[in-house]
Every structure is written in structure tokens, then in C-alpha cells.
Amino acid sequence: MLNENPLPPLPSVAAEVARRANDLNRYPEFYPEYLKKVIAEWLGAPQDRVAVGSGSVGVALQALQACVRPGGKIVYGWRNFDAYPLLADMTGARSAQVPLLPGGRQDLEAMAKESVDADAVIVCNPHNPTGNLLAASELREFISLVPSDTLIVLDEAYIEFVSEDVRPDSLAWPWEFPNLLVLRTFSKAYGLAGMRVGYGVSSPELAARTNRFQLPFAISNLSVAAVEASLRAENELNARVRHLTVERDRLAHGLRAGGWRVLPSDTNFLWFDEPSRVEELAALLIGAGVEARCYPGEGARLTVGDTVSNDAVLGALGA
Ligand code: PMP
């Protein structure tokens, strides 16, 4: 039901985490400078442009705490990732929720208009829960329309599942747009959801403001070890991402053949664009022993599972 990677940790990653378990009596670094260095070197970015946090949701909270005034306004499309309204509440802000366009597209034109008097705007690309991908050109145009003193959070939690030929080169954009924070995570493609490590890339000024809200001792030594071991095993992890995208496309094809309206997806999940069939769908999935995230009157999100679970879904819902 959560958008997790269905595959267990790589043996090399699990072994490194287990090895570090002997040091649990020790504190991690006060602020995670070493982890920032590791991530910056991996990205080929200066360290002063990187922020890390407890998952990408933690980095988002830090940036919003730094940039949003109490009573200020945060704009985002809706429906969207469940945490955005919670982050707005936590920062004492008002949410301005802009309805999605057909096909799960975030309405960038309306969001840009709403941003004029906002403290922050959040764009999720590709979008959770519909899997819709906004093209690089339209995103860049949107970013250039948002006032330069409004924080833009570009949440790319699923970006590694986007095929490389259409993946926006967004990590380069903060050089041009100092108010842009590009958010990424080790939770999805890298399969480390339980280790809670996310990162952001931005201008040095915005990274410094975001890092000022870093909770001391918040990133555990085990999490740092898991990230380092994962970066050493990047080829294996990329192969897993390719496997999951092949499974995603197999699942989408089979479900469409079974008569379900399934949107194109650039993520590790699929969206059933079936507002009037959600209950029927939920019953069939429960019968197959599979849980999906159902939104009555809207649709349902199904996370790509392992091959056995995907076969079970196709057995129940396919042609
Ligand atoms: N952004 C989006 C769009 C998500 O769907 C999720 C997880 N469901 C997150 C961020 C949070 O991920 P993390 O584990 O990095 O906090």
C-alpha cells in the first residue's frame, strides 16, 4: 500500500548495516557533514549545495520551516503526496490546493498564478499518485514564472524510474534558479525506505537555510553506512530499477487488456483512472491478496510488486 521497493536490501548493503550495529552505543555526527560530502561527491555537486534529512520529507520540512512565515501560503496540486498538507500544518501555513488536470497533470499555469503571493510551491514530478511526468521544458517555464522570493520544492522521489531519454536534467537547474530545491531520496529506487535518508540540491544560500533546521544527531550511522554501501552497488541497484520498470509496463499492459483504464506511469506504481470502479477494484485486489491505495470517487494506486504479486494481480484483473 505504501510506495515501497518490493525487493529486500542487497546482501552487501544488509551486511554493512549489520557490521555497523556494533557501534550503536555511539552517537552519529552532530550534523551529517560526512553524509553530505558522500552525496555531493556522488552527484558531482559542491557540498554547500546539498542538504540531507530524515527522508526527502524531512528535507522538505526543513526547507519549508526556513522559508514559510506563519500564516503564509503553500501551493501544490491536489490530489498529491499525503504529506504536503501535513507539512503545511507543521509550518503554520495555509494550503492552496490546485486541482489536477485530466490525466493526473499538475496545473502548472494555475499553480504559477497562485504562487504570486505564496511563500512556497511544491511540484511532484513524476506525480504521486498518478505517475504523470511533466516535461522538462514545461517545468522550467513554470519555475521561471514563480516569483524569485517564493521557495520552489521540486519533489523527485521517483525520478530514477523515469527513462533516461525523458528524465529532466533538473539537478542543474538550481544554478539558474536560487529559489529552487530539487528533492531526491534513497527510499524508493535505492530500496532504503527504512533508513530515512533524503537529500536536496539547491543554491548555497537555500541549502544553508535548509540545513539550519537540521535536527542534531538525526541521521544514524546505520543510515550513512547503508547509503555508502548502496552507492558502491549502484549498478546492481540500477538493474533492479530496470527490472521494476519492465514489471510496471507488463502490469499496465495486462491490466489494460483486462479493460481497466490505467494511466501511463513513469514511477514504480500505476494509477487506475476509474472513479466509478474503485470499490469493485478494491474487492478484486483484496481477493488476490494485494493491497492498493484506494481513493473512493477518484481512482486507485497500485505499487509494482515482486513478480509473484504482479502475477496475482494480473490473474485477478487481467484479460
Ligand atoms: N515524496 C513523494 C512524492 C513520496 O511519494 C514520498 C514517499 N511516499 C516521499 C516524498 C517521501 O519519501 P522519503 O522516504 O524520502 O521521506
Short mmCIF file of C-alpha atoms and ligand atoms in Angstrom, two decimals:
data_model
loop_
_atom_site.label_atom_id
_atom_site.label_comp_id
_atom_site.label_asym_id
_atom_site.label_seq_id
_atom_site.Cartn_x
_atom_site.Cartn_y
_atom_site.Cartn_z
CA MET A 1 0.00 0.00 0.00
CA LEU A 2 2.95 2.33 0.58
CA ASN A 3 5.12 3.02 -2.44
CA GLU A 4 7.99 0.85 -1.31
CA ASN A 5 10.52 -1.05 -3.32
CA PRO A 6 9.34 -4.69 -3.06
CA LEU A 7 12.88 -6.11 -3.21
CA PRO A 8 14.80 -6.77 0.02
CA PRO A 9 18.11 -4.95 0.63
CA LEU A 10 21.10 -6.15 -1.38
CA PRO A 11 23.18 -8.61 0.70
CA SER A 12 26.17 -6.21 0.55
CA VAL A 13 24.05 -3.39 1.99
CA ALA A 14 22.46 -5.53 4.70
CA ALA A 15 25.91 -6.88 5.68
CA GLU A 16 27.38 -3.38 6.03
CA VAL A 17 24.44 -2.25 8.18
CA ALA A 18 24.82 -5.37 10.36
CA ARG A 19 28.55 -4.70 10.75
CA ARG A 20 27.88 -1.16 11.95
CA ALA A 21 25.33 -2.41 14.50
CA ASN A 22 28.26 -2.98 16.90
CA ASP A 23 28.60 0.80 17.21
CA LEU A 24 25.05 1.53 18.33
CA ASN A 25 26.28 2.94 21.65
CA ARG A 26 27.92 5.78 19.67
CA TYR A 27 26.23 8.97 18.51
CA PRO A 28 26.24 9.81 14.84
CA GLU A 29 27.75 13.14 13.74
CA PHE A 30 26.08 16.20 15.30
CA TYR A 31 25.24 17.42 11.77
CA PRO A 32 25.62 14.93 8.91
CA GLU A 33 28.60 16.59 7.20
CA TYR A 34 30.21 13.30 6.16
CA LEU A 35 26.98 12.07 4.52
CA LYS A 36 26.63 15.39 2.73
CA LYS A 37 30.19 15.00 1.43
CA VAL A 38 29.49 11.45 0.21
CA ILE A 39 26.30 12.55 -1.59
CA ALA A 40 27.89 15.69 -3.04
CA GLU A 41 30.85 13.72 -4.43
CA TRP A 42 28.49 11.12 -5.91
CA LEU A 43 26.43 13.86 -7.59
CA GLY A 44 29.47 15.85 -8.68
CA ALA A 45 27.99 18.89 -6.90
CA PRO A 46 29.63 21.27 -4.42
CA GLN A 47 28.90 20.22 -0.84
CA ASP A 48 27.47 23.63 0.04
CA ARG A 49 24.60 22.99 -2.39
CA VAL A 50 23.46 19.81 -0.65
CA ALA A 51 21.03 19.37 2.25
CA VAL A 52 20.19 15.99 3.78
CA GLY A 53 17.44 14.96 6.14
CA SER A 54 15.26 12.24 7.56
CA GLY A 55 13.92 11.13 4.19
CA SER A 56 13.13 13.65 1.49
CA VAL A 57 10.04 14.54 3.52
CA GLY A 58 12.40 15.65 6.30
CA VAL A 59 14.38 17.85 3.89
CA ALA A 60 11.10 19.34 2.60
CA LEU A 61 10.03 20.17 6.16
CA GLN A 62 13.40 21.83 6.90
CA ALA A 63 13.16 23.99 3.76
CA LEU A 64 9.56 24.98 4.48
CA GLN A 65 10.43 25.82 8.10
CA ALA A 66 13.19 28.05 6.76
CA CYS A 67 11.13 29.83 4.09
CA VAL A 68 7.47 29.92 5.14
CA ARG A 69 6.13 32.55 7.53
CA PRO A 70 3.35 31.61 9.99
CA GLY A 71 0.07 32.15 8.13
CA GLY A 72 1.93 32.09 4.79
CA LYS A 73 0.71 30.17 1.79
CA ILE A 74 1.99 26.89 0.30
CA VAL A 75 0.73 25.97 -3.17
CA TYR A 76 0.56 22.43 -4.54
CA GLY A 77 -1.59 20.36 -6.86
CA TRP A 78 -4.21 18.10 -5.32
CA ARG A 79 -4.52 15.17 -5.14
CA ASN A 80 -0.87 14.62 -4.28
CA PHE A 81 1.56 13.05 -1.80
CA ASP A 82 -0.30 12.88 1.53
CA ALA A 83 2.46 14.62 3.47
CA TYR A 84 2.13 18.03 1.78
CA PRO A 85 -0.93 19.18 3.80
CA LEU A 86 0.77 17.88 6.96
CA LEU A 87 3.94 19.83 6.18
CA ALA A 88 1.82 22.96 5.66
CA ASP A 89 0.15 22.40 9.05
CA MET A 90 3.51 21.83 10.73
CA THR A 91 4.84 25.13 9.41
CA GLY A 92 1.68 27.03 10.35
CA ALA A 93 0.92 27.74 6.70
CA ARG A 94 -2.27 27.73 4.65
CA SER A 95 -2.53 25.18 1.84
CA ALA A 96 -3.63 26.40 -1.59
CA GLN A 97 -4.57 23.15 -3.34
CA VAL A 98 -4.83 23.44 -7.12
CA PRO A 99 -7.00 20.70 -8.71
CA LEU A 100 -5.25 18.31 -11.09
CA LEU A 101 -5.98 18.40 -14.81
CA PRO A 102 -7.21 15.26 -16.57
CA GLY A 103 -4.59 12.52 -16.78
CA GLY A 104 -3.12 13.44 -13.41
CA ARG A 105 -1.30 16.50 -14.69
CA GLN A 106 -0.48 19.22 -12.21
CA ASP A 107 -1.92 22.51 -13.49
CA LEU A 108 1.31 24.49 -13.74
CA GLU A 109 -0.38 27.57 -15.16
CA ALA A 110 -2.84 27.82 -12.27
CA MET A 111 -0.08 26.97 -9.77
CA ALA A 112 2.14 29.76 -11.13
CA LYS A 113 -0.75 32.23 -10.71
CA GLU A 114 -1.35 31.04 -7.13
CA SER A 115 2.37 31.43 -6.38
CA VAL A 116 2.34 35.20 -6.80
CA ASP A 117 1.64 35.77 -3.10
CA ALA A 118 2.85 32.39 -1.79
CA ASP A 119 5.85 31.57 0.39
CA ALA A 120 6.35 28.18 -1.25
CA VAL A 121 5.13 25.96 -4.05
CA ILE A 122 5.60 22.20 -4.29
CA VAL A 123 5.65 20.26 -7.56
CA CYS A 124 5.83 16.48 -7.54
CA ASN A 125 7.47 15.02 -10.65
CA PRO A 126 6.68 12.32 -11.52
CA HIS A 127 3.43 12.74 -9.67
CA ASN A 128 2.21 10.63 -6.76
CA PRO A 129 -0.38 9.07 -7.03
CA THR A 130 -0.98 9.24 -10.80
CA GLY A 131 2.53 8.57 -12.15
CA ASN A 132 2.23 11.51 -14.55
CA LEU A 133 5.50 13.06 -15.77
CA LEU A 134 5.80 16.78 -16.55
CA ALA A 135 8.26 17.51 -19.35
CA ALA A 136 11.48 19.36 -18.58
CA SER A 137 10.54 22.29 -20.86
CA GLU A 138 7.18 22.98 -19.15
CA LEU A 139 8.70 22.61 -15.69
CA ARG A 140 11.47 25.08 -16.47
CA GLU A 141 8.98 27.55 -17.84
CA PHE A 142 6.90 27.16 -14.66
CA ILE A 143 9.96 27.70 -12.46
CA SER A 144 10.83 30.87 -14.33
CA LEU A 145 7.28 32.22 -13.76
CA VAL A 146 7.31 31.73 -9.97
CA PRO A 147 8.48 34.86 -8.09
CA SER A 148 12.15 34.61 -7.17
CA ASP A 149 11.39 35.02 -3.44
CA THR A 150 9.00 32.03 -3.41
CA LEU A 151 10.56 28.69 -2.48
CA ILE A 152 10.02 26.02 -5.16
CA VAL A 153 10.27 22.43 -3.94
CA LEU A 154 10.60 20.04 -6.87
CA ASP A 155 9.90 16.64 -5.34
CA GLU A 156 11.59 13.97 -7.47
CA ALA A 157 11.17 10.98 -5.14
CA TYR A 158 10.54 8.66 -8.14
CA ILE A 159 12.85 10.22 -10.72
CA GLU A 160 15.06 7.13 -11.10
CA PHE A 161 12.08 5.23 -12.57
CA VAL A 162 11.79 7.75 -15.43
CA SER A 163 13.54 6.53 -18.58
CA GLU A 164 16.73 8.45 -19.21
CA ASP A 165 15.67 9.87 -22.57
CA VAL A 166 12.86 11.90 -20.95
CA ARG A 167 14.31 12.46 -17.47
CA PRO A 168 14.62 16.22 -16.77
CA ASP A 169 18.19 17.41 -16.07
CA SER A 170 16.79 19.17 -13.02
CA LEU A 171 19.87 18.86 -10.79
CA ALA A 172 21.47 21.54 -12.99
CA TRP A 173 18.60 24.00 -12.58
CA PRO A 174 19.40 25.39 -9.08
CA TRP A 175 22.43 27.10 -10.67
CA GLU A 176 19.95 29.23 -12.60
CA PHE A 177 17.12 29.43 -10.03
CA PRO A 178 18.34 30.21 -6.48
CA ASN A 179 14.82 29.63 -5.06
CA LEU A 180 14.65 26.02 -6.33
CA LEU A 181 15.20 22.95 -4.12
CA VAL A 182 15.36 19.65 -6.02
CA LEU A 183 14.43 16.83 -3.65
CA ARG A 184 15.51 13.23 -4.02
CA THR A 185 15.53 10.16 -1.83
CA PHE A 186 17.20 6.82 -1.15
CA SER A 187 13.79 5.40 -0.12
CA LYS A 188 12.41 4.31 -3.49
CA ALA A 189 14.80 3.23 -6.27
CA TYR A 190 17.56 2.50 -3.73
CA GLY A 191 15.24 0.48 -1.51
CA LEU A 192 16.25 2.18 1.76
CA ALA A 193 12.85 3.50 2.92
CA GLY A 194 13.52 2.21 6.43
CA MET A 195 16.83 4.07 6.72
CA ARG A 196 15.25 7.53 6.22
CA VAL A 197 17.74 9.40 4.06
CA GLY A 198 16.74 12.06 1.55
CA TYR A 199 18.66 14.92 0.04
CA GLY A 200 18.13 18.20 -1.72
CA VAL A 201 20.19 20.23 -4.18
CA SER A 202 19.79 23.99 -4.32
CA SER A 203 21.68 27.28 -4.30
CA PRO A 204 24.23 27.53 -1.45
CA GLU A 205 22.02 30.16 0.25
CA LEU A 206 18.92 27.96 0.22
CA ALA A 207 20.92 24.87 1.25
CA ALA A 208 22.35 26.81 4.21
CA ARG A 209 18.88 27.99 5.28
CA THR A 210 17.54 24.42 4.94
CA ASN A 211 20.46 22.96 6.88
CA ARG A 212 19.84 25.39 9.72
CA PHE A 213 16.70 23.36 10.53
CA GLN A 214 18.63 20.09 10.62
CA LEU A 215 17.89 18.30 13.89
CA PRO A 216 21.20 17.39 15.62
CA PHE A 217 22.11 13.66 15.61
CA ALA A 218 19.12 12.92 13.32
CA ILE A 219 20.83 10.70 10.71
CA SER A 220 22.01 7.41 12.19
CA ASN A 221 25.34 5.76 11.49
CA LEU A 222 23.48 2.76 10.09
CA SER A 223 21.74 5.02 7.57
CA VAL A 224 25.05 6.53 6.47
CA ALA A 225 26.53 3.03 6.10
CA ALA A 226 23.52 1.89 4.05
CA VAL A 227 23.85 4.86 1.69
CA GLU A 228 27.58 4.32 1.19
CA ALA A 229 27.12 0.60 0.53
CA SER A 230 24.27 1.35 -1.89
CA LEU A 231 26.38 3.80 -3.85
CA ARG A 232 29.08 1.11 -4.14
CA ALA A 233 26.40 -1.25 -5.51
CA GLU A 234 24.85 1.29 -7.87
CA ASN A 235 25.00 -0.96 -10.94
CA GLU A 236 23.09 -3.73 -9.17
CA LEU A 237 20.52 -1.23 -7.91
CA ASN A 238 20.09 0.27 -11.39
CA ALA A 239 19.44 -3.22 -12.73
CA ARG A 240 16.71 -3.61 -10.09
CA VAL A 241 15.13 -0.33 -11.18
CA ARG A 242 15.11 -1.56 -14.79
CA HIS A 243 13.51 -4.82 -13.64
CA LEU A 244 10.78 -2.91 -11.78
CA THR A 245 10.04 -0.66 -14.76
CA VAL A 246 9.75 -3.73 -17.03
CA GLU A 247 7.35 -5.26 -14.47
CA ARG A 248 5.42 -1.97 -14.31
CA ASP A 249 4.96 -1.94 -18.08
CA ARG A 250 3.96 -5.64 -18.12
CA LEU A 251 1.41 -4.98 -15.39
CA ALA A 252 0.00 -1.88 -17.15
CA HIS A 253 -0.31 -3.75 -20.45
CA GLY A 254 -2.09 -6.73 -18.83
CA LEU A 255 -4.46 -4.53 -16.83
CA ARG A 256 -5.42 -2.51 -19.90
CA ALA A 257 -6.08 -5.78 -21.73
CA GLY A 258 -8.42 -6.63 -18.82
CA GLY A 259 -10.42 -3.48 -19.55
CA TRP A 260 -9.01 -1.18 -16.84
CA ARG A 261 -8.15 2.43 -17.53
CA VAL A 262 -4.55 2.62 -16.32
CA LEU A 263 -2.61 5.84 -16.90
CA PRO A 264 0.92 5.83 -18.35
CA SER A 265 3.36 5.82 -15.43
CA ASP A 266 6.95 6.97 -15.00
CA THR A 267 7.16 5.66 -11.43
CA ASN A 268 7.04 2.35 -9.53
CA PHE A 269 3.24 2.44 -9.29
CA LEU A 270 0.19 2.59 -11.52
CA TRP A 271 -2.92 4.73 -11.29
CA PHE A 272 -6.34 3.29 -12.11
CA ASP A 273 -8.24 6.22 -13.61
CA GLU A 274 -11.53 4.56 -12.63
CA PRO A 275 -13.53 6.87 -10.33
CA SER A 276 -16.67 4.73 -10.51
CA ARG A 277 -14.99 1.32 -10.15
CA VAL A 278 -12.85 1.83 -7.04
CA GLU A 279 -14.93 -0.47 -4.79
CA GLU A 280 -15.03 -3.22 -7.43
CA LEU A 281 -11.29 -2.88 -7.94
CA ALA A 282 -10.54 -2.95 -4.21
CA ALA A 283 -12.59 -6.15 -3.76
CA LEU A 284 -10.81 -7.89 -6.64
CA LEU A 285 -7.38 -6.88 -5.32
CA ILE A 286 -8.19 -7.99 -1.78
CA GLY A 287 -9.33 -11.31 -3.26
CA ALA A 288 -5.90 -11.60 -4.88
CA GLY A 289 -4.18 -10.86 -1.56
CA VAL A 290 -2.92 -7.48 -2.79
CA GLU A 291 -3.39 -4.12 -1.13
CA ALA A 292 -3.75 -0.91 -3.15
CA ARG A 293 -4.29 2.66 -2.08
CA CYS A 294 -7.92 3.40 -2.91
CA TYR A 295 -9.41 6.87 -3.22
CA PRO A 296 -13.21 6.46 -3.48
CA GLY A 297 -14.64 8.52 -6.35
CA GLU A 298 -11.14 9.16 -7.77
CA GLY A 299 -9.17 6.02 -8.53
CA ALA A 300 -6.58 3.72 -7.00
CA ARG A 301 -2.82 3.47 -6.85
CA LEU A 302 -1.14 0.09 -7.14
CA THR A 303 2.55 -0.23 -6.32
CA VAL A 304 4.51 -2.57 -8.59
CA GLY A 305 5.36 -5.62 -6.52
CA ASP A 306 7.60 -8.61 -7.00
CA THR A 307 6.86 -10.88 -9.95
CA VAL A 308 4.67 -13.22 -7.87
CA SER A 309 2.44 -10.39 -6.60
CA ASN A 310 2.22 -8.85 -10.06
CA ASP A 311 1.16 -12.23 -11.47
CA ALA A 312 -1.51 -12.43 -8.76
CA VAL A 313 -2.83 -9.01 -9.79
CA LEU A 314 -2.90 -9.98 -13.45
CA GLY A 315 -4.62 -13.27 -12.57
CA ALA A 316 -7.42 -11.36 -10.85
CA LEU A 317 -7.72 -8.31 -13.10
CA GLY A 318 -6.04 -9.14 -16.40
CA ALA A 319 -7.73 -10.33 -19.60
N1 PMP B 1 7.76 12.50 -1.99
C1 PMP B 1 6.86 11.70 -2.55
C2 PMP B 1 6.16 12.16 -3.77
C3 PMP B 1 6.56 10.46 -1.99
O1 PMP B 1 5.62 9.68 -2.55
C4 PMP B 1 7.24 10.05 -0.83
C5 PMP B 1 7.00 8.73 -0.16
N2 PMP B 1 5.78 8.18 -0.28
C6 PMP B 1 8.16 10.92 -0.29
C7 PMP B 1 8.42 12.14 -0.88
C8 PMP B 1 8.87 10.64 1.00
O2 PMP B 1 9.92 9.84 0.83
P1 PMP B 1 11.07 9.76 1.93
O3 PMP B 1 11.07 8.35 2.38
O4 PMP B 1 12.30 10.15 1.18
O5 PMP B 1 10.75 10.71 3.03
#
